[in-house]
């Protein structure tokens, strides 16, 4: 039997960084901060795999 997810519940899950981390991904706000840092900071030019994916 499938579970129905309400739109309000889905929005709350999408805003919660922990839910993204549980799936091995970074929250969009974290990616935005990373891009901001990489474009303005003194960091390597090429992104690495670890910049976008995390161990669940």
PDB file of N, CA and C in Angstrom:
ATOM      1  N   UNK A   1       0.844  -1.166   0.000  1.00  0.00           N
ATOM      2  CA  UNK A   1       0.000   0.000   0.000  1.00  0.00           C
ATOM      3  C   UNK A   1       0.898   1.241   0.000  1.00  0.00           C
ATOM      4  N   UNK A   2       0.580   2.217  -0.851  1.00  0.00           N
ATOM      5  CA  UNK A   2       1.403   3.425  -0.924  1.00  0.00           C
ATOM      6  C   UNK A   2       0.903   4.468   0.068  1.00  0.00           C
ATOM      7  N   UNK A   3       1.811   5.305   0.493  1.00  0.00           N
ATOM      8  CA  UNK A   3       1.502   6.352   1.468  1.00  0.00           C
ATOM      9  C   UNK A   3       1.281   7.661   0.726  1.00  0.00           C
ATOM     10  N   UNK A   4       0.206   8.362   1.040  1.00  0.00           N
ATOM     11  CA  UNK A   4      -0.094   9.642   0.415  1.00  0.00           C
ATOM     12  C   UNK A   4       0.647  10.740   1.170  1.00  0.00           C
ATOM     13  N   UNK A   5       1.381  11.575   0.428  1.00  0.00           N
ATOM     14  CA  UNK A   5       2.106  12.695   1.021  1.00  0.00           C
ATOM     15  C   UNK A   5       1.399  13.971   0.591  1.00  0.00           C
ATOM     16  N   UNK A   6       0.963  14.764   1.558  1.00  0.00           N
ATOM     17  CA  UNK A   6       0.278  16.013   1.259  1.00  0.00           C
ATOM     18  C   UNK A   6       1.284  17.071   0.824  1.00  0.00           C
ATOM     19  N   UNK A   7       0.817  18.006   0.016  1.00  0.00           N
ATOM     20  CA  UNK A   7       1.688  19.046  -0.508  1.00  0.00           C
ATOM     21  C   UNK A   7       2.350  19.837   0.606  1.00  0.00           C
ATOM     22  N   UNK A   8       1.621  20.138   1.674  1.00  0.00           N
ATOM     23  CA  UNK A   8       2.213  20.890   2.786  1.00  0.00           C
ATOM     24  C   UNK A   8       3.316  20.084   3.456  1.00  0.00           C
ATOM     25  N   UNK A   9       3.129  18.773   3.574  1.00  0.00           N
ATOM     26  CA  UNK A   9       4.163  17.904   4.148  1.00  0.00           C
ATOM     27  C   UNK A   9       5.396  17.869   3.250  1.00  0.00           C
ATOM     28  N   UNK A  10       5.163  17.796   1.940  1.00  0.00           N
ATOM     29  CA  UNK A  10       6.259  17.745   0.990  1.00  0.00           C
ATOM     30  C   UNK A  10       7.083  19.030   1.050  1.00  0.00           C
ATOM     31  N   UNK A  11       6.413  20.175   1.157  1.00  0.00           N
ATOM     32  CA  UNK A  11       7.123  21.447   1.263  1.00  0.00           C
ATOM     33  C   UNK A  11       7.976  21.507   2.512  1.00  0.00           C
ATOM     34  N   UNK A  12       7.459  20.998   3.616  1.00  0.00           N
ATOM     35  CA  UNK A  12       8.212  20.986   4.871  1.00  0.00           C
ATOM     36  C   UNK A  12       9.438  20.082   4.741  1.00  0.00           C
ATOM     37  N   UNK A  13       9.283  18.945   4.083  1.00  0.00           N
ATOM     38  CA  UNK A  13      10.410  18.035   3.890  1.00  0.00           C
ATOM     39  C   UNK A  13      11.471  18.669   3.005  1.00  0.00           C
ATOM     40  N   UNK A  14      11.045  19.396   1.969  1.00  0.00           N
ATOM     41  CA  UNK A  14      11.997  20.023   1.060  1.00  0.00           C
ATOM     42  C   UNK A  14      12.778  21.138   1.742  1.00  0.00           C
ATOM     43  N   UNK A  15      12.211  21.783   2.739  1.00  0.00           N
ATOM     44  CA  UNK A  15      12.904  22.865   3.452  1.00  0.00           C
ATOM     45  C   UNK A  15      13.852  22.346   4.523  1.00  0.00           C
ATOM     46  N   UNK A  16      13.722  21.096   4.904  1.00  0.00           N
ATOM     47  CA  UNK A  16      14.517  20.523   5.992  1.00  0.00           C
ATOM     48  C   UNK A  16      15.829  19.947   5.462  1.00  0.00           C
ATOM     49  N   UNK A  17      16.971  20.575   5.790  1.00  0.00           N
ATOM     50  CA  UNK A  17      18.255  20.062   5.300  1.00  0.00           C
ATOM     51  C   UNK A  17      18.511  18.598   5.676  1.00  0.00           C
ATOM     52  N   UNK A  18      18.014  18.162   6.843  1.00  0.00           N
ATOM     53  CA  UNK A  18      18.231  16.774   7.280  1.00  0.00           C
ATOM     54  C   UNK A  18      17.641  15.783   6.279  1.00  0.00           C
ATOM     55  N   UNK A  19      16.497  16.100   5.699  1.00  0.00           N
ATOM     56  CA  UNK A  19      15.876  15.197   4.728  1.00  0.00           C
ATOM     57  C   UNK A  19      16.728  15.067   3.470  1.00  0.00           C
ATOM     58  N   UNK A  20      17.371  16.138   3.061  1.00  0.00           N
ATOM     59  CA  UNK A  20      18.289  16.076   1.915  1.00  0.00           C
ATOM     60  C   UNK A  20      19.504  15.238   2.288  1.00  0.00           C
ATOM     61  N   UNK A  21      20.040  15.451   3.489  1.00  0.00           N
ATOM     62  CA  UNK A  21      21.235  14.731   3.942  1.00  0.00           C
ATOM     63  C   UNK A  21      20.960  13.234   4.052  1.00  0.00           C
ATOM     64  N   UNK A  22      19.749  12.876   4.472  1.00  0.00           N
ATOM     65  CA  UNK A  22      19.384  11.458   4.588  1.00  0.00           C
ATOM     66  C   UNK A  22      19.489  10.742   3.245  1.00  0.00           C
ATOM     67  N   UNK A  23      19.325  11.494   2.176  1.00  0.00           N
ATOM     68  CA  UNK A  23      19.368  10.918   0.834  1.00  0.00           C
ATOM     69  C   UNK A  23      20.720  11.126   0.158  1.00  0.00           C
ATOM     70  N   UNK A  24      21.708  11.568   0.939  1.00  0.00           N
ATOM     71  CA  UNK A  24      23.057  11.722   0.427  1.00  0.00           C
ATOM     72  C   UNK A  24      23.277  12.982  -0.396  1.00  0.00           C
ATOM     73  N   UNK A  25      22.384  13.973  -0.236  1.00  0.00           N
ATOM     74  CA  UNK A  25      22.511  15.209  -1.009  1.00  0.00           C
ATOM     75  C   UNK A  25      22.627  16.406  -0.073  1.00  0.00           C
ATOM     76  N   UNK A  26      23.076  17.501  -0.636  1.00  0.00           N
ATOM     77  CA  UNK A  26      23.110  18.757   0.101  1.00  0.00           C
ATOM     78  C   UNK A  26      21.827  19.533  -0.167  1.00  0.00           C
ATOM     79  N   UNK A  27      21.402  20.296   0.814  1.00  0.00           N
ATOM     80  CA  UNK A  27      20.232  21.160   0.671  1.00  0.00           C
ATOM     81  C   UNK A  27      20.562  22.260  -0.339  1.00  0.00           C
ATOM     82  N   UNK A  28      19.601  22.714  -1.139  1.00  0.00           N
ATOM     83  CA  UNK A  28      19.878  23.770  -2.121  1.00  0.00           C
ATOM     84  C   UNK A  28      20.520  25.023  -1.525  1.00  0.00           C
ATOM     85  N   UNK A  29      20.173  25.390  -0.311  1.00  0.00           N
ATOM     86  CA  UNK A  29      20.802  26.548   0.336  1.00  0.00           C
ATOM     87  C   UNK A  29      22.288  26.306   0.582  1.00  0.00           C
ATOM     88  N   UNK A  30      22.642  25.061   0.916  1.00  0.00           N
ATOM     89  CA  UNK A  30      24.049  24.718   1.118  1.00  0.00           C
ATOM     90  C   UNK A  30      24.820  24.789  -0.197  1.00  0.00           C
ATOM     91  N   UNK A  31      24.185  24.355  -1.275  1.00  0.00           N
ATOM     92  CA  UNK A  31      24.830  24.429  -2.588  1.00  0.00           C
ATOM     93  C   UNK A  31      25.002  25.888  -3.000  1.00  0.00           C
ATOM     94  N   UNK A  32      23.991  26.709  -2.750  1.00  0.00           N
ATOM     95  CA  UNK A  32      24.099  28.134  -3.069  1.00  0.00           C
ATOM     96  C   UNK A  32      25.256  28.776  -2.309  1.00  0.00           C
ATOM     97  N   UNK A  33      25.399  28.450  -1.026  1.00  0.00           N
ATOM     98  CA  UNK A  33      26.499  28.988  -0.222  1.00  0.00           C
ATOM     99  C   UNK A  33      27.845  28.486  -0.746  1.00  0.00           C
ATOM    100  N   UNK A  34      27.901  27.232  -1.153  1.00  0.00           N
ATOM    101  CA  UNK A  34      29.128  26.654  -1.701  1.00  0.00           C
ATOM    102  C   UNK A  34      29.525  27.377  -2.996  1.00  0.00           C
ATOM    103  N   UNK A  35      28.559  27.586  -3.882  1.00  0.00           N
ATOM    104  CA  UNK A  35      28.837  28.276  -5.143  1.00  0.00           C
ATOM    105  C   UNK A  35      29.304  29.700  -4.858  1.00  0.00           C
ATOM    106  N   UNK A  36      28.639  30.365  -3.932  1.00  0.00           N
ATOM    107  CA  UNK A  36      29.029  31.725  -3.567  1.00  0.00           C
ATOM    108  C   UNK A  36      30.476  31.740  -3.061  1.00  0.00           C
ATOM    109  N   UNK A  37      30.809  30.806  -2.193  1.00  0.00           N
ATOM    110  CA  UNK A  37      32.169  30.714  -1.650  1.00  0.00           C
ATOM    111  C   UNK A  37      33.180  30.431  -2.756  1.00  0.00           C
ATOM    112  N   UNK A  38      32.842  29.500  -3.647  1.00  0.00           N
ATOM    113  CA  UNK A  38      33.771  29.113  -4.715  1.00  0.00           C
ATOM    114  C   UNK A  38      33.969  30.229  -5.730  1.00  0.00           C
ATOM    115  N   UNK A  39      32.967  31.047  -5.961  1.00  0.00           N
ATOM    116  CA  UNK A  39      33.120  32.109  -6.950  1.00  0.00           C
ATOM    117  C   UNK A  39      33.796  33.343  -6.365  1.00  0.00           C
ATOM    118  N   UNK A  40      33.751  33.518  -5.044  1.00  0.00           N
ATOM    119  CA  UNK A  40      34.345  34.694  -4.420  1.00  0.00           C
ATOM    120  C   UNK A  40      35.571  34.386  -3.575  1.00  0.00           C
ATOM    121  N   UNK A  41      35.779  33.139  -3.228  1.00  0.00           N
ATOM    122  CA  UNK A  41      36.887  32.778  -2.346  1.00  0.00           C
ATOM    123  C   UNK A  41      38.112  32.308  -3.107  1.00  0.00           C
ATOM    124  N   UNK A  42      39.181  32.090  -2.379  1.00  0.00           N
ATOM    125  CA  UNK A  42      40.426  31.577  -2.947  1.00  0.00           C
ATOM    126  C   UNK A  42      40.425  30.062  -2.808  1.00  0.00           C
ATOM    127  N   UNK A  43      39.721  29.396  -3.701  1.00  0.00           N
ATOM    128  CA  UNK A  43      39.562  27.943  -3.645  1.00  0.00           C
ATOM    129  C   UNK A  43      39.903  27.339  -5.002  1.00  0.00           C
ATOM    130  N   UNK A  44      40.067  26.020  -5.069  1.00  0.00           N
ATOM    131  CA  UNK A  44      40.349  25.381  -6.359  1.00  0.00           C
ATOM    132  C   UNK A  44      39.263  25.697  -7.390  1.00  0.00           C
ATOM    133  N   UNK A  45      39.653  25.770  -8.650  1.00  0.00           N
ATOM    134  CA  UNK A  45      38.732  26.140  -9.717  1.00  0.00           C
ATOM    135  C   UNK A  45      37.660  25.085  -9.958  1.00  0.00           C
ATOM    136  N   UNK A  46      38.015  23.809  -9.920  1.00  0.00           N
ATOM    137  CA  UNK A  46      37.070  22.739 -10.240  1.00  0.00           C
ATOM    138  C   UNK A  46      36.404  22.186  -8.980  1.00  0.00           C
ATOM    139  N   UNK A  47      35.095  22.001  -9.037  1.00  0.00           N
ATOM    140  CA  UNK A  47      34.412  21.396  -7.885  1.00  0.00           C
ATOM    141  C   UNK A  47      34.772  19.918  -7.780  1.00  0.00           C
ATOM    142  N   UNK A  48      34.618  19.371  -6.607  1.00  0.00           N
ATOM    143  CA  UNK A  48      34.878  17.952  -6.411  1.00  0.00           C
ATOM    144  C   UNK A  48      33.564  17.235  -6.098  1.00  0.00           C
ATOM    145  N   UNK A  49      33.579  15.930  -6.188  1.00  0.00           N
ATOM    146  CA  UNK A  49      32.404  15.106  -5.906  1.00  0.00           C
ATOM    147  C   UNK A  49      31.851  15.396  -4.506  1.00  0.00           C
ATOM    148  N   UNK A  50      32.730  15.576  -3.552  1.00  0.00           N
ATOM    149  CA  UNK A  50      32.340  15.812  -2.170  1.00  0.00           C
ATOM    150  C   UNK A  50      31.659  17.162  -1.953  1.00  0.00           C
ATOM    151  N   UNK A  51      31.781  18.054  -2.926  1.00  0.00           N
ATOM    152  CA  UNK A  51      31.095  19.344  -2.797  1.00  0.00           C
ATOM    153  C   UNK A  51      29.586  19.201  -2.865  1.00  0.00           C
ATOM    154  N   UNK A  52      29.111  18.166  -3.533  1.00  0.00           N
ATOM    155  CA  UNK A  52      27.680  18.034  -3.781  1.00  0.00           C
ATOM    156  C   UNK A  52      27.031  16.826  -3.132  1.00  0.00           C
ATOM    157  N   UNK A  53      27.799  15.815  -2.802  1.00  0.00           N
ATOM    158  CA  UNK A  53      27.227  14.607  -2.211  1.00  0.00           C
ATOM    159  C   UNK A  53      27.868  14.342  -0.863  1.00  0.00           C
ATOM    160  N   UNK A  54      27.069  13.837   0.045  1.00  0.00           N
ATOM    161  CA  UNK A  54      27.529  13.535   1.399  1.00  0.00           C
ATOM    162  C   UNK A  54      27.251  12.082   1.715  1.00  0.00           C
ATOM    163  N   UNK A  55      27.961  11.561   2.676  1.00  0.00           N
ATOM    164  CA  UNK A  55      27.699  10.214   3.165  1.00  0.00           C
ATOM    165  C   UNK A  55      26.413  10.268   3.971  1.00  0.00           C
ATOM    166  N   UNK A  56      25.477   9.399   3.663  1.00  0.00           N
ATOM    167  CA  UNK A  56      24.169   9.396   4.346  1.00  0.00           C
ATOM    168  C   UNK A  56      24.289   8.878   5.752  1.00  0.00           C
TER     169      UNK A  56
END
